[in-house]
mmCIF file of N, CA, C and O in Angstrom:
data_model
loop_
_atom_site.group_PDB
_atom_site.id
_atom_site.type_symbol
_atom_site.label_atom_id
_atom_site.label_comp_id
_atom_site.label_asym_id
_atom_site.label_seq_id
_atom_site.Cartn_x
_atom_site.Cartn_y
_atom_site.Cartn_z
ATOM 1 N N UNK M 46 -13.586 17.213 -154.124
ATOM 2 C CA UNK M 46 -12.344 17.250 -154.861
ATOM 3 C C UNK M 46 -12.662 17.209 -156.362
ATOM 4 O O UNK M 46 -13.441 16.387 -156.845
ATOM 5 N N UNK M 47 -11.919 18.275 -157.169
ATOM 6 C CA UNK M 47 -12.288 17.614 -158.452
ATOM 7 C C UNK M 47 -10.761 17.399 -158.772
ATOM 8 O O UNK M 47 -9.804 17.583 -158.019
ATOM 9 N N UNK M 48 -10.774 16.890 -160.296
ATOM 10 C CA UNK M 48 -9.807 16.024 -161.341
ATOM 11 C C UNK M 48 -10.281 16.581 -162.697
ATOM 12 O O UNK M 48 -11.409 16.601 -163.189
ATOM 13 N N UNK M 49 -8.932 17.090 -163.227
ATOM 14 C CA UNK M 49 -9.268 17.671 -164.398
ATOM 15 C C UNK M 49 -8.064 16.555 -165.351
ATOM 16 O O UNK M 49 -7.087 15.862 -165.065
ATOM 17 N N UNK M 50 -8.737 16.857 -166.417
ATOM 18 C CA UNK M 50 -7.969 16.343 -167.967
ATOM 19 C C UNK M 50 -6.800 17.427 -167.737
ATOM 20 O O UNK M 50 -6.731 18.538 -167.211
ATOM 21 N N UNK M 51 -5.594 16.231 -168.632
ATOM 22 C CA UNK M 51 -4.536 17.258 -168.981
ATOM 23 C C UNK M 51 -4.882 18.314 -170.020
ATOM 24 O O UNK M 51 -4.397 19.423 -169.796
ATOM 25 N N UNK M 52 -5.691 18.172 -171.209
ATOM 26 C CA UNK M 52 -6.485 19.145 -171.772
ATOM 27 C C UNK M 52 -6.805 20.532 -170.801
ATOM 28 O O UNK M 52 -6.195 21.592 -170.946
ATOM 29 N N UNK M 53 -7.835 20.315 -169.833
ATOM 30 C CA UNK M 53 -8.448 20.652 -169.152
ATOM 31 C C UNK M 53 -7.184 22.099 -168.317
ATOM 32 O O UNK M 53 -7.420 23.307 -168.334
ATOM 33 N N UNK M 54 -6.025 21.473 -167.735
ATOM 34 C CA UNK M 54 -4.890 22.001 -166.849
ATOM 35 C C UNK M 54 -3.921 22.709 -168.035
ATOM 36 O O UNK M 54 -3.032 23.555 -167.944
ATOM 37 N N UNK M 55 -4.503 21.966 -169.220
ATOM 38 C CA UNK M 55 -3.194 23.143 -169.776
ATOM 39 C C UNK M 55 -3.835 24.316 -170.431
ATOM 40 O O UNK M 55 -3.121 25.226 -170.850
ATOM 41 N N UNK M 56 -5.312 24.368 -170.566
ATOM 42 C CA UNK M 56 -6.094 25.565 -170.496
ATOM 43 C C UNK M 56 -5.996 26.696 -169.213
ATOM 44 O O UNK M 56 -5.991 27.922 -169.322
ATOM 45 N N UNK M 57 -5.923 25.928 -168.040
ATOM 46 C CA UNK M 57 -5.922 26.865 -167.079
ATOM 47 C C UNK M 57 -4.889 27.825 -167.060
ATOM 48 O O UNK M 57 -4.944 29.049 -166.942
ATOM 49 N N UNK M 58 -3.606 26.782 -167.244
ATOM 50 C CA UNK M 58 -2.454 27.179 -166.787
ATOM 51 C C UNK M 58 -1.877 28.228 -167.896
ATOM 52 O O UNK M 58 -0.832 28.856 -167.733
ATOM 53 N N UNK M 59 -2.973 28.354 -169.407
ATOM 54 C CA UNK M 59 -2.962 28.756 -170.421
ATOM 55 C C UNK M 59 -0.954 28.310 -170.961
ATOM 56 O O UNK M 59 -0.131 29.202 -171.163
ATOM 57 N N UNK M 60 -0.663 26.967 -171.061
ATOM 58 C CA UNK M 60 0.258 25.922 -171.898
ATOM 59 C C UNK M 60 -0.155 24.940 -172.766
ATOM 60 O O UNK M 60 -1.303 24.506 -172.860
ATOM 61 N N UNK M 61 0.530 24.699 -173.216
ATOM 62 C CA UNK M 61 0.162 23.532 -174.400
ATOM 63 C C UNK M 61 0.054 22.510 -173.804
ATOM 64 O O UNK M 61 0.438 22.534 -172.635
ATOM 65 N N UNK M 62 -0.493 21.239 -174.340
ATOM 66 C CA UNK M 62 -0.796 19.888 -173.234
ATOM 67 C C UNK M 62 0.905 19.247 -173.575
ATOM 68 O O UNK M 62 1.250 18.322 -172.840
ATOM 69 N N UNK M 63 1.644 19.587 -174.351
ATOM 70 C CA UNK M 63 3.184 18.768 -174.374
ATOM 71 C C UNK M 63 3.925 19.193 -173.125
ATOM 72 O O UNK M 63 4.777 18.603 -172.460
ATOM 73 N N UNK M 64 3.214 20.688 -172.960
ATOM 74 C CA UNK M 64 4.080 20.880 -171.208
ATOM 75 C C UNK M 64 3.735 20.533 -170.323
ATOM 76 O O UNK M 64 4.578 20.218 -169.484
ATOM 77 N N UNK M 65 2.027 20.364 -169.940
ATOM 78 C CA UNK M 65 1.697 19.372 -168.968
ATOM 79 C C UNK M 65 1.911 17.935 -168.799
ATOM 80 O O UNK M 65 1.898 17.163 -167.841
ATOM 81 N N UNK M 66 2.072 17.862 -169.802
ATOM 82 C CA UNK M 66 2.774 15.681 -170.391
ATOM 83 C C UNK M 66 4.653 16.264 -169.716
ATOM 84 O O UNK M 66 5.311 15.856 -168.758
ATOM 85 N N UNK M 67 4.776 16.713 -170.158
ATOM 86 C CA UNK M 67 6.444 17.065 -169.697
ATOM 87 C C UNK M 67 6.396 17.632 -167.986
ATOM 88 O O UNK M 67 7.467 17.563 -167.384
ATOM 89 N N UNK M 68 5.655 17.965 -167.524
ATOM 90 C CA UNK M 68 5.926 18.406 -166.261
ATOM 91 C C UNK M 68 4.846 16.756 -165.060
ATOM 92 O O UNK M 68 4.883 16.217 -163.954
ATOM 93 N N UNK M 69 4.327 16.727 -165.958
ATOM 94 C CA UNK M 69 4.162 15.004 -165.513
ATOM 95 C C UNK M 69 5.029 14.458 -165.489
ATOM 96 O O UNK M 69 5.546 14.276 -164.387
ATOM 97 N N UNK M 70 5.433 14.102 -166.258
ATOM 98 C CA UNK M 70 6.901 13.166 -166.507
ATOM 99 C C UNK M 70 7.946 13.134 -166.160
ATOM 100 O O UNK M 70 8.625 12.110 -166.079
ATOM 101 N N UNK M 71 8.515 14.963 -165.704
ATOM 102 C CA UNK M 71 9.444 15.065 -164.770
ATOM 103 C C UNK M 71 9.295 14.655 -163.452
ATOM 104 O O UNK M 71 10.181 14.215 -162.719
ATOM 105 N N UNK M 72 7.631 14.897 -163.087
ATOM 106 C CA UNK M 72 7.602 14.662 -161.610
ATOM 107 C C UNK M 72 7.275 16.283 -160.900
ATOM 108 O O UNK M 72 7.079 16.416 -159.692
ATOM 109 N N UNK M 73 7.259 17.459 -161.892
ATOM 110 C CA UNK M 73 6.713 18.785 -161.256
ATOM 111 C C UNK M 73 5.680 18.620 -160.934
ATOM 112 O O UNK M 73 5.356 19.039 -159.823
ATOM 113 N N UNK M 74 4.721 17.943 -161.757
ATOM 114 C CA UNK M 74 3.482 17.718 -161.507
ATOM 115 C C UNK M 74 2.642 16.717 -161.033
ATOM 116 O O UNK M 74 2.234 16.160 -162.052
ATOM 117 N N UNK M 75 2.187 16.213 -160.131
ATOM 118 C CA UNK M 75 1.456 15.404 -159.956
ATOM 119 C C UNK M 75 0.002 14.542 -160.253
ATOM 120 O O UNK M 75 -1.123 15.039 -160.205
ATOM 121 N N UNK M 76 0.206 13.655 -160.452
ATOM 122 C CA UNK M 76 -1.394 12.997 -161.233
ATOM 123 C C UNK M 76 -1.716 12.033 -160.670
ATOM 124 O O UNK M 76 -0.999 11.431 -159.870
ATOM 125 N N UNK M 77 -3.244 11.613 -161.103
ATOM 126 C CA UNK M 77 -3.141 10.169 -160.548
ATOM 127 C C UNK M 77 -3.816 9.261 -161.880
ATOM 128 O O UNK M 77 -4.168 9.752 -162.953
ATOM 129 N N UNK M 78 -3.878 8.023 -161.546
ATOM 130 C CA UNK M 78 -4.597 7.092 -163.269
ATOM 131 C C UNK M 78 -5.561 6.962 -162.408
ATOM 132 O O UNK M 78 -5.540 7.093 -161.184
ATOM 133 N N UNK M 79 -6.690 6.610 -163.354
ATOM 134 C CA UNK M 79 -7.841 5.791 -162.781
ATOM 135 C C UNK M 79 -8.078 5.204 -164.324
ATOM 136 O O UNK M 79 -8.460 5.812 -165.324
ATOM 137 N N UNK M 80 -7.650 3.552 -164.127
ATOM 138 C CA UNK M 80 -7.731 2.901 -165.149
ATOM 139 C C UNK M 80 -6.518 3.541 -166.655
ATOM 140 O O UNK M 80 -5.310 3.305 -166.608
ATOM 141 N N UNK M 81 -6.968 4.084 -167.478
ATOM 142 C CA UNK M 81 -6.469 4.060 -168.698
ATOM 143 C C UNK M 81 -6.278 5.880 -168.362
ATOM 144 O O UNK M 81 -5.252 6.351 -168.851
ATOM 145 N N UNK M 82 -6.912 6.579 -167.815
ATOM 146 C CA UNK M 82 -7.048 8.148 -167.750
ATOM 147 C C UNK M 82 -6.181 8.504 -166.671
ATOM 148 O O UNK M 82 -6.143 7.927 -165.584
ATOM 149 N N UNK M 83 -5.332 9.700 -167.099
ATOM 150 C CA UNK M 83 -4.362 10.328 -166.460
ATOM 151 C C UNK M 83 -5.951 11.803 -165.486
ATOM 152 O O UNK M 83 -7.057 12.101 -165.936
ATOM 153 N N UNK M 84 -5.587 12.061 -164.785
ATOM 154 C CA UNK M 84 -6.414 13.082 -163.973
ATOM 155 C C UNK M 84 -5.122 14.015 -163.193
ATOM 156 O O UNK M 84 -3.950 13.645 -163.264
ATOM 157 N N UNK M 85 -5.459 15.004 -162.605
ATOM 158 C CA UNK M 85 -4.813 15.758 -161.873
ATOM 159 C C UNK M 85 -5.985 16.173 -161.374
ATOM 160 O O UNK M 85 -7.077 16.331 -161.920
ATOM 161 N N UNK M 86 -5.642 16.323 -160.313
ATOM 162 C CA UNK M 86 -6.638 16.844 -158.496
ATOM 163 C C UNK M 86 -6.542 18.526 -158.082
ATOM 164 O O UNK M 86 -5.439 18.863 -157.652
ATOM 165 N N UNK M 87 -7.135 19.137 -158.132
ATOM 166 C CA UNK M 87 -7.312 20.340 -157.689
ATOM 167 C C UNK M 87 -6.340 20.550 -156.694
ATOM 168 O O UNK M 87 -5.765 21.632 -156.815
ATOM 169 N N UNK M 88 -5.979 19.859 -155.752
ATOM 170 C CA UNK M 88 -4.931 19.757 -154.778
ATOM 171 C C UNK M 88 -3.431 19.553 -155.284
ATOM 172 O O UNK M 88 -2.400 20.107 -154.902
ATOM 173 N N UNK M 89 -3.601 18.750 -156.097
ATOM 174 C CA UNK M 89 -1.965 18.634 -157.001
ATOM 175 C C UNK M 89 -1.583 20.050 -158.049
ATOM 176 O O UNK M 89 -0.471 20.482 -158.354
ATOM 177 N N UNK M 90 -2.769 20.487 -158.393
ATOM 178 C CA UNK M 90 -2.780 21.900 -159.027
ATOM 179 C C UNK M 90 -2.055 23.145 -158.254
ATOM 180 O O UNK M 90 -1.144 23.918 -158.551
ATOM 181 N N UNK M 91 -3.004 22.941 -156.978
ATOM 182 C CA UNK M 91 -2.445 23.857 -155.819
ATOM 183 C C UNK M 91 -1.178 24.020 -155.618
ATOM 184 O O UNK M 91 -0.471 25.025 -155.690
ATOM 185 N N UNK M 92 -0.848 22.422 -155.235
ATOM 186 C CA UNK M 92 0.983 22.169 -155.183
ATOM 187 C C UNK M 92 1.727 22.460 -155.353
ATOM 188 O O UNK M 92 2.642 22.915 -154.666
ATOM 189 N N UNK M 93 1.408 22.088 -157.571
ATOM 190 C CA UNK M 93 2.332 22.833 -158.303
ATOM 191 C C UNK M 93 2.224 24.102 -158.510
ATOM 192 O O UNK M 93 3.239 24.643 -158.947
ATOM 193 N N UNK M 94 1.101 24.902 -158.294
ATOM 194 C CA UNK M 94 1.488 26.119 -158.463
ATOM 195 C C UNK M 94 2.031 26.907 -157.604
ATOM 196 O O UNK M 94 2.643 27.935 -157.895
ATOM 197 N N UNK M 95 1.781 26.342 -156.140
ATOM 198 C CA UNK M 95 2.655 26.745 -154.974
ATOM 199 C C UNK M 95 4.019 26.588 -155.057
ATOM 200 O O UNK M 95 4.758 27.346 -154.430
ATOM 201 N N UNK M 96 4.536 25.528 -155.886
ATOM 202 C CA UNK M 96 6.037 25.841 -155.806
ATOM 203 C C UNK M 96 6.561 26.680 -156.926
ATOM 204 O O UNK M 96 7.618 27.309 -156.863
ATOM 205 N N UNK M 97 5.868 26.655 -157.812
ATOM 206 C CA UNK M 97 6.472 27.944 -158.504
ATOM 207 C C UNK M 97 6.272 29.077 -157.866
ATOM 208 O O UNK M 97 7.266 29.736 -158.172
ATOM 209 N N UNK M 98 5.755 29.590 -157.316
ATOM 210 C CA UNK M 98 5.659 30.946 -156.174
ATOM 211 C C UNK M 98 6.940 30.638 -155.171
ATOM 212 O O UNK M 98 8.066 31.137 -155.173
ATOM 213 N N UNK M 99 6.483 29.857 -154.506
ATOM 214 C CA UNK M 99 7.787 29.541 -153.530
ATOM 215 C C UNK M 99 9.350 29.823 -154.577
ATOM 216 O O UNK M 99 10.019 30.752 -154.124
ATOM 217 N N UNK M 100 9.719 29.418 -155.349
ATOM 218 C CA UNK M 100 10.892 29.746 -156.529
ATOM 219 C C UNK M 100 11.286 30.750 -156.833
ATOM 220 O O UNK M 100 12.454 31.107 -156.988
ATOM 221 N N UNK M 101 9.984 31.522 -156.994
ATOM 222 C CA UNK M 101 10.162 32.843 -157.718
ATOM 223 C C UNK M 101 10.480 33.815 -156.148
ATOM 224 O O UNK M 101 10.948 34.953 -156.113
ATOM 225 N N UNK M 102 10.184 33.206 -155.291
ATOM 226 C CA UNK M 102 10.324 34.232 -153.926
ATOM 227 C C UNK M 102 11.855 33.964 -153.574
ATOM 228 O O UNK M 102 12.226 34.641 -152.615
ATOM 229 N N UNK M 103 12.784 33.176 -154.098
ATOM 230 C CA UNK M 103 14.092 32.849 -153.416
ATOM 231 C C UNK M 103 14.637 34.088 -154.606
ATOM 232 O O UNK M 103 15.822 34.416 -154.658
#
């Protein structure tokens, strides 16, 4: 499994890190802490990008 920085996810997702902090915060996105560090899981990546597909298909 890996865990990327919000840095890290808002490169992929090519967004700014205020939209990955905002789609955290709503709850689109999923994370986990370990200690003081926010991470997101390759699997929570998957997730969210699966439901935006799923969205765009209705």
């Amino acid at each position: 499994m890996q865990a990327y920085t919000v840095e890290q996810v808002a490169e992929m997702l090519s967004v700014g890190r205020d939209k990955v902090y905002f789609l955290l915060r709503t709850g689109q996105l999923k994370s986990i802490k370990i200690g003081k560090l926010r991470r997101i899981t390759d699997q929570q990546l998957t997730d969210f990008v699966s439901s935006l597909e799923a969205t765009d298909e209705v």
